[in-house]
Coordinates of C-alpha atoms and ligand atoms in Angstrom, one line a residue:
M528 CA 0.0 0.0 0.0
P529 CA 1.4 3.5 -0.8
T530 CA 2.1 5.6 2.3
Q531 CA 1.9 9.3 2.8
T532 CA 3.1 11.7 5.5
A533 CA 0.4 12.8 8.0
Y534 CA 0.5 15.1 11.0
L535 CA -1.6 14.8 14.1
G536 CA -2.1 17.5 16.8
L537 CA -1.7 16.1 20.3
G538 CA -3.4 17.6 23.3
S539 CA -4.4 16.8 26.9
N540 CA -5.7 18.9 29.8
E541 CA -7.1 16.3 32.2
G542 CA -5.4 13.8 34.5
D543 CA -1.8 12.6 33.7
R544 CA -1.5 14.8 30.6
A545 CA 2.0 13.7 29.5
G546 CA 1.2 10.1 30.3
H547 CA -2.0 10.1 28.2
I548 CA 0.0 11.5 25.2
Q549 CA 2.9 9.0 25.7
Q550 CA 0.5 6.1 25.8
A551 CA -1.3 7.4 22.6
L552 CA 2.1 7.6 20.8
Q553 CA 2.9 4.0 21.8
R554 CA -0.5 2.8 20.6
L555 CA -0.1 4.7 17.4
A556 CA 3.3 3.1 16.8
A557 CA 1.8 -0.3 17.3
A558 CA -1.2 0.3 15.0
P559 CA -1.1 -1.5 11.6
G560 CA -0.5 0.9 8.7
V561 CA 1.1 3.6 10.9
Q562 CA 4.8 4.4 11.5
V563 CA 5.6 7.2 14.0
V564 CA 8.4 9.2 12.4
R565 CA 9.0 12.2 14.8
T566 CA 7.4 13.8 17.7
S567 CA 7.8 17.4 18.8
S568 CA 8.4 18.4 22.4
L569 CA 5.2 19.1 24.4
R570 CA 4.3 22.6 25.5
E571 CA 1.8 24.3 27.8
S572 CA -0.9 26.4 26.2
T573 CA -3.9 28.2 27.7
F574 CA -7.3 27.4 26.5
V575 CA -8.7 30.3 24.4
G576 CA -12.0 28.9 23.1
Q577 CA -15.5 29.4 24.4
G578 CA -17.1 27.6 27.3
P579 CA -16.2 27.2 31.0
P580 CA -12.6 28.0 32.1
Q581 CA -10.3 25.0 31.7
P582 CA -7.0 23.7 32.9
T583 CA -4.0 24.4 30.7
F584 CA -3.2 22.0 27.8
L585 CA -0.1 20.1 27.0
N586 CA 0.3 20.2 23.2
G587 CA 2.5 18.9 20.5
V588 CA 2.5 17.4 17.0
V589 CA 3.5 13.9 15.7
E590 CA 4.6 13.1 12.2
L591 CA 3.5 9.8 10.7
R592 CA 3.9 7.7 7.6
T593 CA 0.7 6.0 7.0
S594 CA -1.1 3.8 4.4
L595 CA -4.4 4.5 6.1
L596 CA -7.1 6.5 4.4
P597 CA -7.8 9.8 6.2
I598 CA -11.1 8.5 7.6
A599 CA -9.4 5.3 8.9
L600 CA -6.8 7.5 10.6
L601 CA -9.6 9.6 12.1
D602 CA -11.2 6.4 13.4
L603 CA -7.9 5.3 14.9
C604 CA -7.6 8.7 16.7
K605 CA -11.1 8.4 18.1
A606 CA -10.3 4.9 19.4
L607 CA -7.1 6.2 21.1
E608 CA -9.1 9.1 22.7
A609 CA -11.7 6.6 24.0
A610 CA -8.9 4.3 25.3
A611 CA -7.5 7.3 27.3
G612 CA -10.9 7.7 29.0
R613 CA -12.5 10.4 26.8
T614 CA -16.3 10.1 26.6
L615 CA -17.4 10.1 22.9
P616 CA -19.2 12.0 21.5
A617 CA -17.3 14.5 23.6
P618 CA -19.1 17.6 24.9
R619 CA -17.5 20.6 23.2
H620 CA -15.1 22.8 25.1
H621 CA -14.8 20.5 28.1
P622 CA -11.5 19.2 29.6
R623 CA -10.3 16.0 27.9
P624 CA -7.6 13.4 28.8
L625 CA -6.6 13.2 25.1
D626 CA -7.3 15.2 22.0
L627 CA -6.0 14.0 18.7
D628 CA -6.6 16.3 15.6
V629 CA -5.8 15.0 12.1
L630 CA -4.0 18.1 10.7
F631 CA -2.8 16.9 7.2
V632 CA -2.7 13.6 5.3
G633 CA -0.4 14.3 2.4
H634 CA -2.1 17.0 0.4
E635 CA -5.5 15.4 0.6
R636 CA -8.6 17.6 0.8
V637 CA -11.5 16.1 2.6
D638 CA -14.8 17.9 3.4
T639 CA -17.2 15.7 5.4
R640 CA -19.1 16.2 8.7
D641 CA -16.5 14.3 10.7
L642 CA -13.3 15.3 9.0
V643 CA -12.1 18.4 7.2
L644 CA -8.6 18.3 5.7
P645 CA -6.4 20.3 5.9
H646 CA -7.6 21.1 9.5
P647 CA -9.6 24.3 9.0
R648 CA -7.9 26.3 11.8
W649 CA -4.4 24.7 12.1
H650 CA -2.6 27.9 10.9
L651 CA -4.4 30.0 13.6
R652 CA -3.1 27.9 16.5
Q653 CA 0.3 28.6 17.9
F654 CA 0.3 25.3 19.7
V655 CA 0.2 23.6 16.3
T656 CA 2.4 25.9 14.2
E657 CA 5.3 26.0 16.7
P658 CA 5.6 22.2 17.1
L659 CA 5.4 21.9 13.3
R660 CA 8.3 24.3 12.9
E661 CA 10.2 22.4 15.5
L662 CA 9.8 19.3 13.3
G663 CA 11.3 21.3 10.4
V664 CA 8.0 21.7 8.5
D665 CA 7.8 24.9 6.3
V666 CA 4.4 26.1 7.6
A667 CA 4.2 28.7 4.9
T668 CA 3.9 26.1 2.2
M669 CA 1.5 23.8 4.0
P670 CA -2.0 23.7 2.5
R671 CA -4.8 25.8 4.2
A672 CA -8.5 25.4 4.2
L673 CA -10.0 27.4 1.3
A674 CA -11.8 30.6 2.1
A675 CA -15.6 30.4 1.5
A676 CA -15.8 29.8 -2.2
V677 CA -17.9 32.1 -4.3
I678 CA -20.0 29.9 -6.6
E679 CA -21.7 31.4 -9.6
S680 CA -23.3 28.5 -11.5
P681 CA -26.4 26.7 -10.2
A682 CA -24.8 23.4 -11.3
A683 CA -21.6 24.0 -9.3
F684 CA -23.7 25.1 -6.3
S685 CA -25.8 22.0 -6.4
A686 CA -22.6 19.8 -6.9
R687 CA -21.1 21.4 -3.8
T688 CA -24.1 20.8 -1.6
T689 CA -24.5 17.2 -3.0
Q690 CA -20.9 16.6 -1.9
W691 CA -21.6 17.9 1.6
L692 CA -24.8 15.8 1.9
A693 CA -22.9 12.7 0.8
G694 CA -20.3 13.5 3.6
G695 CA -23.1 13.4 6.2
C696 CA -23.3 17.2 6.7
T697 CA -26.4 19.2 7.6
I698 CA -26.7 22.3 5.5
G699 CA -28.0 25.7 6.6
L700 CA -29.1 28.1 3.9
V701 CA -29.2 31.9 4.3
P702 CA -30.9 33.5 1.3
T703 CA -30.2 37.2 0.9
M704 CA -30.2 39.9 -1.7
G705 CA -26.8 41.1 -0.5
S706 CA -26.0 44.6 0.9
L707 CA -25.6 42.7 4.1
H708 CA -25.8 44.1 7.6
A709 CA -25.8 42.9 11.2
G710 CA -29.3 41.5 10.7
H711 CA -28.0 39.1 8.0
G712 CA -25.0 38.5 10.2
S713 CA -27.3 37.2 12.9
L714 CA -28.9 34.7 10.4
L715 CA -25.4 33.4 9.5
T716 CA -24.4 33.1 13.1
M717 CA -27.5 31.1 14.0
A718 CA -27.0 28.9 11.0
R719 CA -23.3 28.4 12.0
Q720 CA -24.4 27.3 15.4
E721 CA -26.9 24.8 14.1
C722 CA -25.5 23.3 10.9
D723 CA -22.4 21.6 9.7
R724 CA -22.2 23.7 6.6
V725 CA -23.5 27.2 5.9
V726 CA -24.3 28.7 2.6
A727 CA -25.2 32.3 2.0
T728 CA -26.9 33.2 -1.3
I729 CA -26.6 36.7 -2.7
F730 CA -28.9 37.4 -5.5
V731 CA -31.0 40.5 -6.3
N732 CA -34.0 38.7 -7.6
P733 CA -35.7 40.6 -10.5
L734 CA -38.9 38.4 -10.2
Q735 CA -39.8 40.0 -6.9
F736 CA -39.6 43.7 -8.1
G737 CA -42.5 45.5 -9.8
P738 CA -41.9 47.5 -13.0
N739 CA -41.7 50.8 -11.0
E740 CA -39.7 49.4 -8.1
D741 CA -36.0 49.8 -7.2
F742 CA -34.5 46.6 -8.8
A743 CA -31.8 48.6 -10.7
A744 CA -31.1 50.9 -7.7
Y745 CA -31.1 48.1 -5.1
P746 CA -27.8 48.5 -3.1
R747 CA -25.1 46.1 -4.2
D748 CA -21.6 45.6 -2.7
L749 CA -20.4 42.1 -3.3
A750 CA -16.9 42.6 -1.9
A751 CA -18.2 43.8 1.5
D752 CA -20.8 41.1 1.5
L753 CA -18.2 38.4 0.9
Q754 CA -16.2 39.7 3.8
L755 CA -19.2 39.6 6.1
C756 CA -20.1 36.1 5.0
R757 CA -16.5 34.9 5.6
E758 CA -16.3 36.5 9.0
A759 CA -19.6 35.0 10.0
G760 CA -18.2 31.6 9.0
A761 CA -20.1 30.8 5.8
D762 CA -18.6 27.8 3.9
A763 CA -19.8 29.0 0.5
V764 CA -21.5 31.9 -1.1
F765 CA -23.7 31.4 -4.1
A766 CA -23.8 34.6 -6.1
P767 CA -25.2 33.9 -9.6
T768 CA -26.0 36.4 -12.3
V769 CA -29.6 36.8 -13.4
A770 CA -28.9 34.9 -16.6
Q771 CA -27.4 32.0 -14.6
M772 CA -30.3 31.8 -12.2
Y773 CA -33.0 32.0 -14.9
D774 CA -32.0 30.6 -18.2
P775 CA -33.7 32.2 -21.3
L776 CA -36.4 29.5 -21.4
F777 CA -37.2 29.8 -17.7
C778 CA -41.1 29.9 -17.4
S779 CA -42.2 28.1 -14.2
H780 CA -43.4 30.1 -11.2
V781 CA -44.8 29.5 -7.8
A782 CA -48.2 31.0 -7.2
V783 CA -49.0 32.0 -3.7
G784 CA -52.4 32.4 -2.1
S785 CA -54.0 33.9 1.0
A786 CA -50.7 34.3 2.9
A787 CA -49.6 36.8 0.3
E788 CA -52.9 38.8 0.5
G789 CA -53.0 42.3 2.1
M790 CA -50.1 44.3 3.5
E791 CA -47.0 43.9 1.3
G792 CA -49.0 41.7 -1.0
A793 CA -51.4 44.5 -1.7
V794 CA -48.8 47.3 -2.0
R795 CA -46.5 45.1 -4.2
P796 CA -48.6 42.9 -6.4
G797 CA -46.6 39.8 -7.6
H798 CA -43.8 40.4 -5.1
F799 CA -44.4 37.3 -3.0
A800 CA -44.8 35.0 -6.1
G801 CA -41.3 36.3 -7.1
V802 CA -40.0 35.6 -3.6
A803 CA -41.6 32.1 -3.5
T804 CA -40.2 31.2 -6.9
V805 CA -36.6 32.1 -6.2
V806 CA -36.7 30.6 -2.7
A807 CA -38.2 27.3 -4.1
R808 CA -35.4 27.3 -6.7
L809 CA -32.7 27.8 -4.0
F810 CA -34.2 25.0 -1.8
A811 CA -34.1 22.7 -4.8
L812 CA -30.5 23.6 -5.6
A813 CA -29.1 23.5 -2.1
R814 CA -31.4 20.9 -0.4
P815 CA -30.7 22.4 3.0
Q816 CA -32.0 20.9 6.3
R817 CA -32.6 24.5 7.6
A818 CA -33.2 27.8 6.0
Y819 CA -32.9 31.1 7.9
F820 CA -35.1 34.3 7.3
G821 CA -35.4 37.5 9.3
E822 CA -38.6 38.3 11.2
K823 CA -38.5 41.9 9.9
D824 CA -40.1 40.6 6.7
A825 CA -42.8 38.9 8.8
Q826 CA -45.2 38.4 5.9
Q827 CA -42.4 37.0 3.7
L828 CA -41.6 34.6 6.5
A829 CA -45.3 33.5 6.7
V830 CA -45.5 33.1 2.9
I831 CA -42.3 31.0 2.8
R832 CA -43.4 28.8 5.7
R833 CA -46.7 28.2 3.9
M834 CA -45.0 27.4 0.6
T835 CA -42.5 25.0 2.3
K836 CA -45.4 23.1 3.9
D837 CA -47.6 23.2 0.8
L838 CA -44.9 22.0 -1.6
G839 CA -43.4 19.5 0.9
F840 CA -39.9 20.8 1.0
P841 CA -38.2 18.6 3.7
L842 CA -36.6 21.4 5.7
Q843 CA -37.1 23.6 8.7
I844 CA -37.7 27.3 8.3
V845 CA -36.0 29.2 11.1
G846 CA -37.3 32.8 11.8
C847 CA -34.6 35.0 13.4
P848 CA -35.4 38.0 15.6
I849 CA -35.2 41.6 14.2
V850 CA -31.8 43.2 14.7
R851 CA -32.2 47.0 15.5
E852 CA -30.0 50.0 15.5
A853 CA -29.3 51.6 18.9
D854 CA -32.3 53.9 18.5
G855 CA -34.6 51.1 17.6
L856 CA -34.8 51.3 13.8
A857 CA -35.0 47.8 12.3
M858 CA -31.9 47.1 10.2
S859 CA -32.6 47.0 6.5
S860 CA -30.4 47.2 3.4
R861 CA -32.5 50.1 2.2
N862 CA -31.8 52.3 5.3
V863 CA -28.7 53.6 3.5
Y864 CA -30.9 55.7 1.2
L865 CA -32.6 57.6 4.0
G866 CA -31.8 61.3 4.2
A867 CA -30.6 62.6 7.6
A868 CA -34.0 64.0 8.6
D869 CA -35.9 60.9 7.4
R870 CA -33.4 58.8 9.3
Q871 CA -34.2 60.6 12.5
A872 CA -37.9 60.4 11.8
S873 CA -37.8 56.7 10.9
T874 CA -37.8 55.6 14.5
V875 CA -41.4 56.6 14.6
L876 CA -42.2 53.0 13.4
V877 CA -40.7 51.2 16.3
R878 CA -42.0 53.9 18.7
A879 CA -45.6 53.3 17.4
L880 CA -45.3 49.6 17.8
R881 CA -43.8 49.8 21.3
S882 CA -46.4 52.2 22.4
A883 CA -49.2 49.7 21.3
R884 CA -47.3 46.9 22.9
D885 CA -47.1 48.9 26.2
V886 CA -50.8 49.5 26.4
F887 CA -51.4 45.8 25.6
T888 CA -49.1 44.9 28.5
R889 CA -51.1 47.2 30.7
G890 CA -54.3 45.4 29.8
E891 CA -55.7 46.9 26.7
R892 CA -57.1 44.1 24.5
D893 CA -59.4 45.8 22.0
R894 CA -58.0 45.4 18.5
D895 CA -59.1 48.8 17.2
R896 CA -57.9 50.8 20.3
L897 CA -54.5 49.1 20.0
L898 CA -54.3 50.1 16.3
A899 CA -55.5 53.6 17.1
R900 CA -52.7 53.9 19.7
A901 CA -50.0 53.0 17.0
R902 CA -51.7 55.4 14.5
S903 CA -51.7 58.2 16.9
V904 CA -47.9 57.9 17.4
L905 CA -47.3 57.6 13.6
A906 CA -49.4 60.8 13.1
T907 CA -46.8 62.8 15.1
E908 CA -44.3 62.3 12.3
P909 CA -45.4 63.9 9.0
R910 CA -42.4 62.6 7.2
A911 CA -43.7 59.0 7.6
L912 CA -46.2 58.3 4.8
V913 CA -47.9 55.4 6.4
E914 CA -49.0 52.6 4.0
Y915 CA -50.6 50.2 6.5
V916 CA -50.8 49.4 10.2
E917 CA -52.3 46.0 10.9
L918 CA -52.7 43.6 13.8
R919 CA -52.6 40.0 12.7
A920 CA -52.5 36.6 14.4
E921 CA -49.0 35.3 15.2
G922 CA -47.5 32.7 12.9
E923 CA -49.6 32.6 9.7
L924 CA -50.5 36.3 10.2
A925 CA -54.2 35.7 9.5
P926 CA -56.4 38.9 9.8
L927 CA -57.9 39.3 13.3
P928 CA -61.6 40.4 13.7
S929 CA -62.4 43.6 15.7
G930 CA -62.9 42.9 19.4
P931 CA -60.6 41.4 22.0
V932 CA -57.1 40.3 21.0
L933 CA -55.3 37.6 23.0
Q934 CA -52.1 37.6 21.1
G935 CA -50.9 39.1 17.9
R936 CA -48.2 40.8 15.9
M937 CA -48.6 44.4 14.8
L938 CA -47.1 45.3 11.4
V939 CA -46.4 48.7 9.9
A940 CA -45.0 50.0 6.6
A941 CA -44.3 53.6 5.8
K942 CA -42.6 55.5 3.0
F943 CA -39.9 58.2 3.5
V944 CA -39.3 60.4 0.4
D945 CA -36.8 63.0 1.2
G946 CA -33.5 61.0 0.9
V947 CA -31.4 59.9 -2.1
R948 CA -34.6 58.1 -3.3
P949 CA -37.9 57.1 -1.7
V950 CA -37.5 54.3 0.8
R951 CA -40.2 52.0 2.2
L952 CA -39.5 50.8 5.7
L953 CA -41.2 47.8 7.4
D954 CA -41.3 46.9 11.0
N955 CA -43.3 44.6 13.3
L956 CA -43.6 43.6 16.9
S957 CA -45.2 40.8 18.8
L958 CA -47.5 42.3 21.4
V959 CA -46.7 39.4 23.8
E960 CA -42.9 39.1 23.7
G961 CA -41.7 42.0 21.5
S962 CA -38.4 43.7 21.9
Ligands
PAF1196 O1 -35.5 38.8 2.1 C1 -34.8 38.8 1.1 O2 -33.7 39.4 1.1 C2 -35.4 38.3 -0.2 O3 -36.7 38.5 -0.3 C3 -35.1 36.7 -0.4 C4 -35.7 35.9 0.7 C5 -33.6 36.5 -0.3 C6 -35.6 36.2 -1.7 O4 -35.0 36.9 -2.8

């Protein structure tokens, strides 16, 4: 069998640390298909990750020649960790008698749930780079994990997610139209916590813009978006052109029903059919287990939940809380177009919602009086050209009859026209839990 050079990171921060590592090295040397070539000295390092404070680690690196496939080497490492008394699956960020990381196996690249090669963070860890240098490895020439790839073609995007699914990964999809802000960052962070692989999509979707809307003027900044995606830990970014997303013969659309009626559906006819069509296409290409959407676009979230259920996409839709500026304005890509005076005036939306929520908290239950309360606050700001204020049932956002309201979400949209260009702002708040 051909052999190749492999490097393992060695670590222990529980019990007889040096003893655990020595025993693992002896067991490695005795394992079929493995020859221990050299071992670095062991050094102390403080734990820098998240989680409870931990005892210091003893760390080093071992160089092997091995005929084992990377996955078999990983299995061997797990067996040695178990033999040292580590409970597997191990709770993250807890002390461990033995930690063996497969850093490199030749120049192989592996991308599965259990193993990524080269190790994605080896170059960031001094307790790995120093022992490698001690072994005479030229760390500058060692392969690094690739930065989140930008994928343009739908076929390549699908091929990438197919590969991850085959490697046992769960996929989290974060669909966006770019011009990303902290609200999108929170979707990516949530996806990063819950999924093995995270894909952001950046595509200003012409199907969801009406003829007199701002498709051409929608803010675009791909370079800044890629940086935010990478910092938030996305594994890939799908950013197709319109021609790549919709080929010239493209003619199939998703029709949406009652969930798309009223509010945004009334102001922007055809908008939700365009959203549903592109989202369905992204679901079909990525086949994610979870997809993340912001609650700021509450009606969009309700339409997408309904479509996912109706068409039977096997995935979970995760709604993420609105992220607000310090003064309460809900973050939105279009906020950049507000003039200074409109920007100041724009907080009237959240003030109106919070005022209605406050009277609800104090016991007011009448739908029309709650709405009147929000309208009276909105009326104090002549710059806000209010398009609608509605109180709908939580979840599917079904209209509520007049009379007593037990729970609900208040939604508002207003236009501000004095900036670089007219801007429509949306906001909403749960009367029960709102923030
Ligand atoms: O919310 C958005 O940014 C878009 O409507 C979406 C969901 C990415 C579809 O184009």
